[in-house]
mmCIF file of C-alpha atoms in Angstrom:
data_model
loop_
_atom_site.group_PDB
_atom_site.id
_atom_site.type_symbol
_atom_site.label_atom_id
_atom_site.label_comp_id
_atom_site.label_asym_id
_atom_site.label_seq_id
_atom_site.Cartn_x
_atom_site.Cartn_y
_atom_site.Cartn_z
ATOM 1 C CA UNK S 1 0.000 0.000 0.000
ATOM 2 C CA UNK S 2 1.681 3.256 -1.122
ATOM 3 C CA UNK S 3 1.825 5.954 1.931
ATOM 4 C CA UNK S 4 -1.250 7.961 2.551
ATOM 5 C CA UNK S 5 -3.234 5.736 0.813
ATOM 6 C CA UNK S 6 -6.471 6.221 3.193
ATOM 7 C CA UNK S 7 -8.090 2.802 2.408
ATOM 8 C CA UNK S 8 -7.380 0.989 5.152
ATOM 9 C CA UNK S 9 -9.419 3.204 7.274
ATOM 10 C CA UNK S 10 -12.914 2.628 8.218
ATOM 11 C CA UNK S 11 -15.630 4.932 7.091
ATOM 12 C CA UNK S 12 -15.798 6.553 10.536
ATOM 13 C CA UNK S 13 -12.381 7.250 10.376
ATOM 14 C CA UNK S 14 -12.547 9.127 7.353
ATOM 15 C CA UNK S 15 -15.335 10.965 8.463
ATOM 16 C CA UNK S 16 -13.644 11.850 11.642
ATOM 17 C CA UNK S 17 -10.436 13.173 9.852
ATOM 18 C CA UNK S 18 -12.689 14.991 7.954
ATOM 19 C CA UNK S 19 -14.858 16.808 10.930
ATOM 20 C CA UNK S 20 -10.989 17.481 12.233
ATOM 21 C CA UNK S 21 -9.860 18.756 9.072
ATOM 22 C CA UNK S 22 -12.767 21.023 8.757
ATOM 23 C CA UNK S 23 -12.197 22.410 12.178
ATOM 24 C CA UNK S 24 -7.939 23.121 11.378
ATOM 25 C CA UNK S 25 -9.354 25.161 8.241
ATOM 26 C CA UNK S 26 -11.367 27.094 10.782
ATOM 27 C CA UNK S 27 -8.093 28.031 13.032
ATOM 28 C CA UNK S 28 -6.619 29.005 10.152
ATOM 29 C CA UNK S 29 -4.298 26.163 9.184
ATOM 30 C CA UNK S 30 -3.611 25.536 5.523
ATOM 31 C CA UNK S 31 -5.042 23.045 3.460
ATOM 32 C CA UNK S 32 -1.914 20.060 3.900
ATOM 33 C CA UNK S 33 -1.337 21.185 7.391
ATOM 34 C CA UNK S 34 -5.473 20.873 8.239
ATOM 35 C CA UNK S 35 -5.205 17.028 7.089
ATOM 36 C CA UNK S 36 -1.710 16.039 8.158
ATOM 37 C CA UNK S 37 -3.481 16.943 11.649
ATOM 38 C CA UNK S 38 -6.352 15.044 10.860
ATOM 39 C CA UNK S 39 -4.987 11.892 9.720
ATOM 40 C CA UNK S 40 -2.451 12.223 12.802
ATOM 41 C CA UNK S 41 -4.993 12.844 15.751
ATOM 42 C CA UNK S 42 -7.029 9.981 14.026
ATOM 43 C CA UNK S 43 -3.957 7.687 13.476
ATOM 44 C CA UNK S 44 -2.721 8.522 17.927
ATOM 45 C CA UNK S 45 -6.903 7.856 18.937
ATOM 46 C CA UNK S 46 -7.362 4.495 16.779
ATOM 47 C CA UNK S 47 -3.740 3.129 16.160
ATOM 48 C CA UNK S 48 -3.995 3.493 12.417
ATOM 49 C CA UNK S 49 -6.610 1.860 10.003
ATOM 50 C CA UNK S 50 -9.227 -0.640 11.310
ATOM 51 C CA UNK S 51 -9.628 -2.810 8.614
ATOM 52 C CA UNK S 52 -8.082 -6.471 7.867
ATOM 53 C CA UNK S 53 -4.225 -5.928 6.399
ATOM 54 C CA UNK S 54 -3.212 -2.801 7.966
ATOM 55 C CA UNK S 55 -0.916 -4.423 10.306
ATOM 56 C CA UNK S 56 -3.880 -5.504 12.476
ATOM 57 C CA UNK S 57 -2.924 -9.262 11.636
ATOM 58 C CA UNK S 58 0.584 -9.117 13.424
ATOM 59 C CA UNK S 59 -1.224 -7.467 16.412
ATOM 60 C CA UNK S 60 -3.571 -10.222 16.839
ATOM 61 C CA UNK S 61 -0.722 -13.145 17.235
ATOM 62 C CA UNK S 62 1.348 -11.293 19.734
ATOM 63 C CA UNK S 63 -1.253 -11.713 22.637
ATOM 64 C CA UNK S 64 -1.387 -15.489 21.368
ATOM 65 C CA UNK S 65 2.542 -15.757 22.137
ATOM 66 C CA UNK S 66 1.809 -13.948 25.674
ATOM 67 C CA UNK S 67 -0.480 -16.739 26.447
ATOM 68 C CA UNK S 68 1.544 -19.677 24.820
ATOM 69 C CA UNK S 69 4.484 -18.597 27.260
ATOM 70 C CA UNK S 70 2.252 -17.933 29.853
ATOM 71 C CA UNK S 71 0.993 -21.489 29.614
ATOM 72 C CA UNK S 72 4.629 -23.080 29.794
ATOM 73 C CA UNK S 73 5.496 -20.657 32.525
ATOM 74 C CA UNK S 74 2.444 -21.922 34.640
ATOM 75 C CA UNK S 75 3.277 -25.656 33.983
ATOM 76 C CA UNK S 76 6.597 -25.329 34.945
ATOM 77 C CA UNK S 77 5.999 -23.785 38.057
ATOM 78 C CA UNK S 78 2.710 -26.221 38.648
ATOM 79 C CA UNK S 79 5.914 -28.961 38.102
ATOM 80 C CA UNK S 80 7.990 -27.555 40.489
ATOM 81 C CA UNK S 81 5.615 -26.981 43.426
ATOM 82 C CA UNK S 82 4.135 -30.554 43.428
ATOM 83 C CA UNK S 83 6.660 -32.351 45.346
ATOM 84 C CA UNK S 84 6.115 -29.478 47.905
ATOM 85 C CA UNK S 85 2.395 -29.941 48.208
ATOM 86 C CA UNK S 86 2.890 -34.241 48.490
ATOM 87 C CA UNK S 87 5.435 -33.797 51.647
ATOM 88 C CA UNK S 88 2.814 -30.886 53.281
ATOM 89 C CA UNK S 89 -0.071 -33.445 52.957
ATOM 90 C CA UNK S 90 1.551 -35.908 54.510
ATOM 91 C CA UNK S 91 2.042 -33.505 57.544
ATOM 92 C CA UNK S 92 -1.518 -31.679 57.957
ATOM 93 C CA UNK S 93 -4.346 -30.872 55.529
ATOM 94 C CA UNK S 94 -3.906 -27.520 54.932
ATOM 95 C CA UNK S 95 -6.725 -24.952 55.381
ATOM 96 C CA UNK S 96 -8.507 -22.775 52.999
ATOM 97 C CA UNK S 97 -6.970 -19.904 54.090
ATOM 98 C CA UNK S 98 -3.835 -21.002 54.110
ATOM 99 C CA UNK S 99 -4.696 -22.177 50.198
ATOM 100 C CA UNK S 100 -5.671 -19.260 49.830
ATOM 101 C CA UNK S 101 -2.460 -17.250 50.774
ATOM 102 C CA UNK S 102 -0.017 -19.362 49.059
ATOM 103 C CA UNK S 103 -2.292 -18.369 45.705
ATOM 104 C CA UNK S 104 -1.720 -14.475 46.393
ATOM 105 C CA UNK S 105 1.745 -15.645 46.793
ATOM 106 C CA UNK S 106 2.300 -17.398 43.882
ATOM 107 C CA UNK S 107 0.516 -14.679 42.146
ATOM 108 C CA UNK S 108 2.987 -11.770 43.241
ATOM 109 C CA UNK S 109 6.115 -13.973 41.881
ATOM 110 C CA UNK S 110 4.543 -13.805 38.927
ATOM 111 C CA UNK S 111 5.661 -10.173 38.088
ATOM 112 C CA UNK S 112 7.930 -10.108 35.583
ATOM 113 C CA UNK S 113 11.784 -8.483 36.313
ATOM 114 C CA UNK S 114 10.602 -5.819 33.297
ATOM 115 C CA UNK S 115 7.866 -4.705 35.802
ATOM 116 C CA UNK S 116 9.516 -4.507 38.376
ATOM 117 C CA UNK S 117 12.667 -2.293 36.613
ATOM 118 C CA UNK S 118 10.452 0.083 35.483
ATOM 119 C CA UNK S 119 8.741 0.083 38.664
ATOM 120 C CA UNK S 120 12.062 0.854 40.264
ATOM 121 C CA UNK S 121 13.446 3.301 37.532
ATOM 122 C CA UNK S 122 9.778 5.373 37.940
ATOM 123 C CA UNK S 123 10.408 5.681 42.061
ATOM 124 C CA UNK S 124 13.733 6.263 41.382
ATOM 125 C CA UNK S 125 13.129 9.152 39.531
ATOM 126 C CA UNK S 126 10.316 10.529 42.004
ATOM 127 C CA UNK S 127 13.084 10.039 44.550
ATOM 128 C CA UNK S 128 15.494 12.332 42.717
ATOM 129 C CA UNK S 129 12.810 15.662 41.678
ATOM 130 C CA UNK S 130 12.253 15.355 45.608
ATOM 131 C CA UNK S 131 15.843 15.797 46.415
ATOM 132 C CA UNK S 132 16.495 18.413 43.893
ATOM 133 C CA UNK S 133 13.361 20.154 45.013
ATOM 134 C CA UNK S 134 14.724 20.177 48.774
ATOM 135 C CA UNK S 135 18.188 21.201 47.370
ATOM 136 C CA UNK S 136 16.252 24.145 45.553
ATOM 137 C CA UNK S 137 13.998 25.121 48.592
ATOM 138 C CA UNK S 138 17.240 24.844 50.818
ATOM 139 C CA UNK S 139 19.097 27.757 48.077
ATOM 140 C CA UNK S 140 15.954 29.500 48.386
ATOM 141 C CA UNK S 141 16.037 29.787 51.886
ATOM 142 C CA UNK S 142 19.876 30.972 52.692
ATOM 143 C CA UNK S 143 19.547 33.464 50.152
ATOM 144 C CA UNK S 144 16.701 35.028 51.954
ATOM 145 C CA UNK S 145 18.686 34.461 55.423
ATOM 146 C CA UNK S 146 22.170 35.799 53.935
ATOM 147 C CA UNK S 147 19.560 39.150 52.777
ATOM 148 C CA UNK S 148 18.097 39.686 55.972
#
C-alpha cells in the first residue's frame, strides 16, 4: 500500500479526519497542514486503520505468544511446586486460608523483572525531583537568610 493511501481506514475514520480537518481550516491552518493533523490525531486515537491488512494481523498473534508462554510458565511452576504440596499433605491438611495465601503468593512472583525495573526506575526518579526540590527550597532559603 503506497503511503497515505487512506483505504485501510474505516468509514468513521474518514469521516472523523474529515470533521478534524474542517475544524484546522477554521483556526486558520492551511489546506496540507489541516489534514496532516487530521490523519495524525485519528492515526494517535485508533492506532492506524481498522480494517483487515493494515498491520492488524501481526497485532492479533502477539497476545497469542503472551499466552503460549504464559501457559509453559504456569506448567513449569505447577511442576515444580508438586513435590512441595505431596510432603505438606503428609504432615496436615492444609486450610482454605492457608490455600488461599499461598495463591496471592504465587501470584505476586509472577511479576515479571521488566515490571519490576520500570517500577524501580519510575520511584527512582520521584526520589530524585524530591531531592532536587529540597536542594532548591534549601538555596531558596539561605539566600533570603544571607539578605536579611
Amino acid at each position: 500500500m503506497p503511503r497515505g493511501e487512506k483505504s485501510a481506514y474505516t468509514d468513521k475514520q474518514k469521516r472523523q479526519a474529515e470533521h478534524i480537518e474542517e475544524s484546522e481550516r477554521a483556526r486558520g491552518a492551511s489546506e496540507s497542514t489541516a489534514e496532516r493533523i487530521a490523519w495524525a490525531t485519528v492515526n494517535k486515537q485508533d492506532g492506524g486503520g481498522k480494517r483487515s491488512g493494515s498491520g492488524r494481523k501481526a497485532a492479533k498473534k502477539a497476545p497469542a505468544k503472551k499466552a503460549a508462554a504464559k501457559k509453559t510458565a504456569t506448567k513449569k511452576s505447577a511442576a515444580s511446586k508438586a513435590p512441595a504440596k505431596k510432603s505438606a499433605a503428609k504432615r496436615a491438611p492444609a486450610s482454605t486460608t492457608a490455600k488461599k495465601t499461598a495463591t496471592k503468593k504465587a501470584a505476586a512472583k509472577k511479576t515479571t523483572a521488566a515490571t519490576r525495573s520500570a517500577a524501580a526506575k519510575k520511584a527512582a526518579a520521584t526520589r530524585a525531583r524530591k531531592t532536587a526540590a529540597r536542594k532548591t527550597a534549601a538555596k531558596k532559603a539561605a539566600r533570603t537568610r544571607a539578605r536579611a
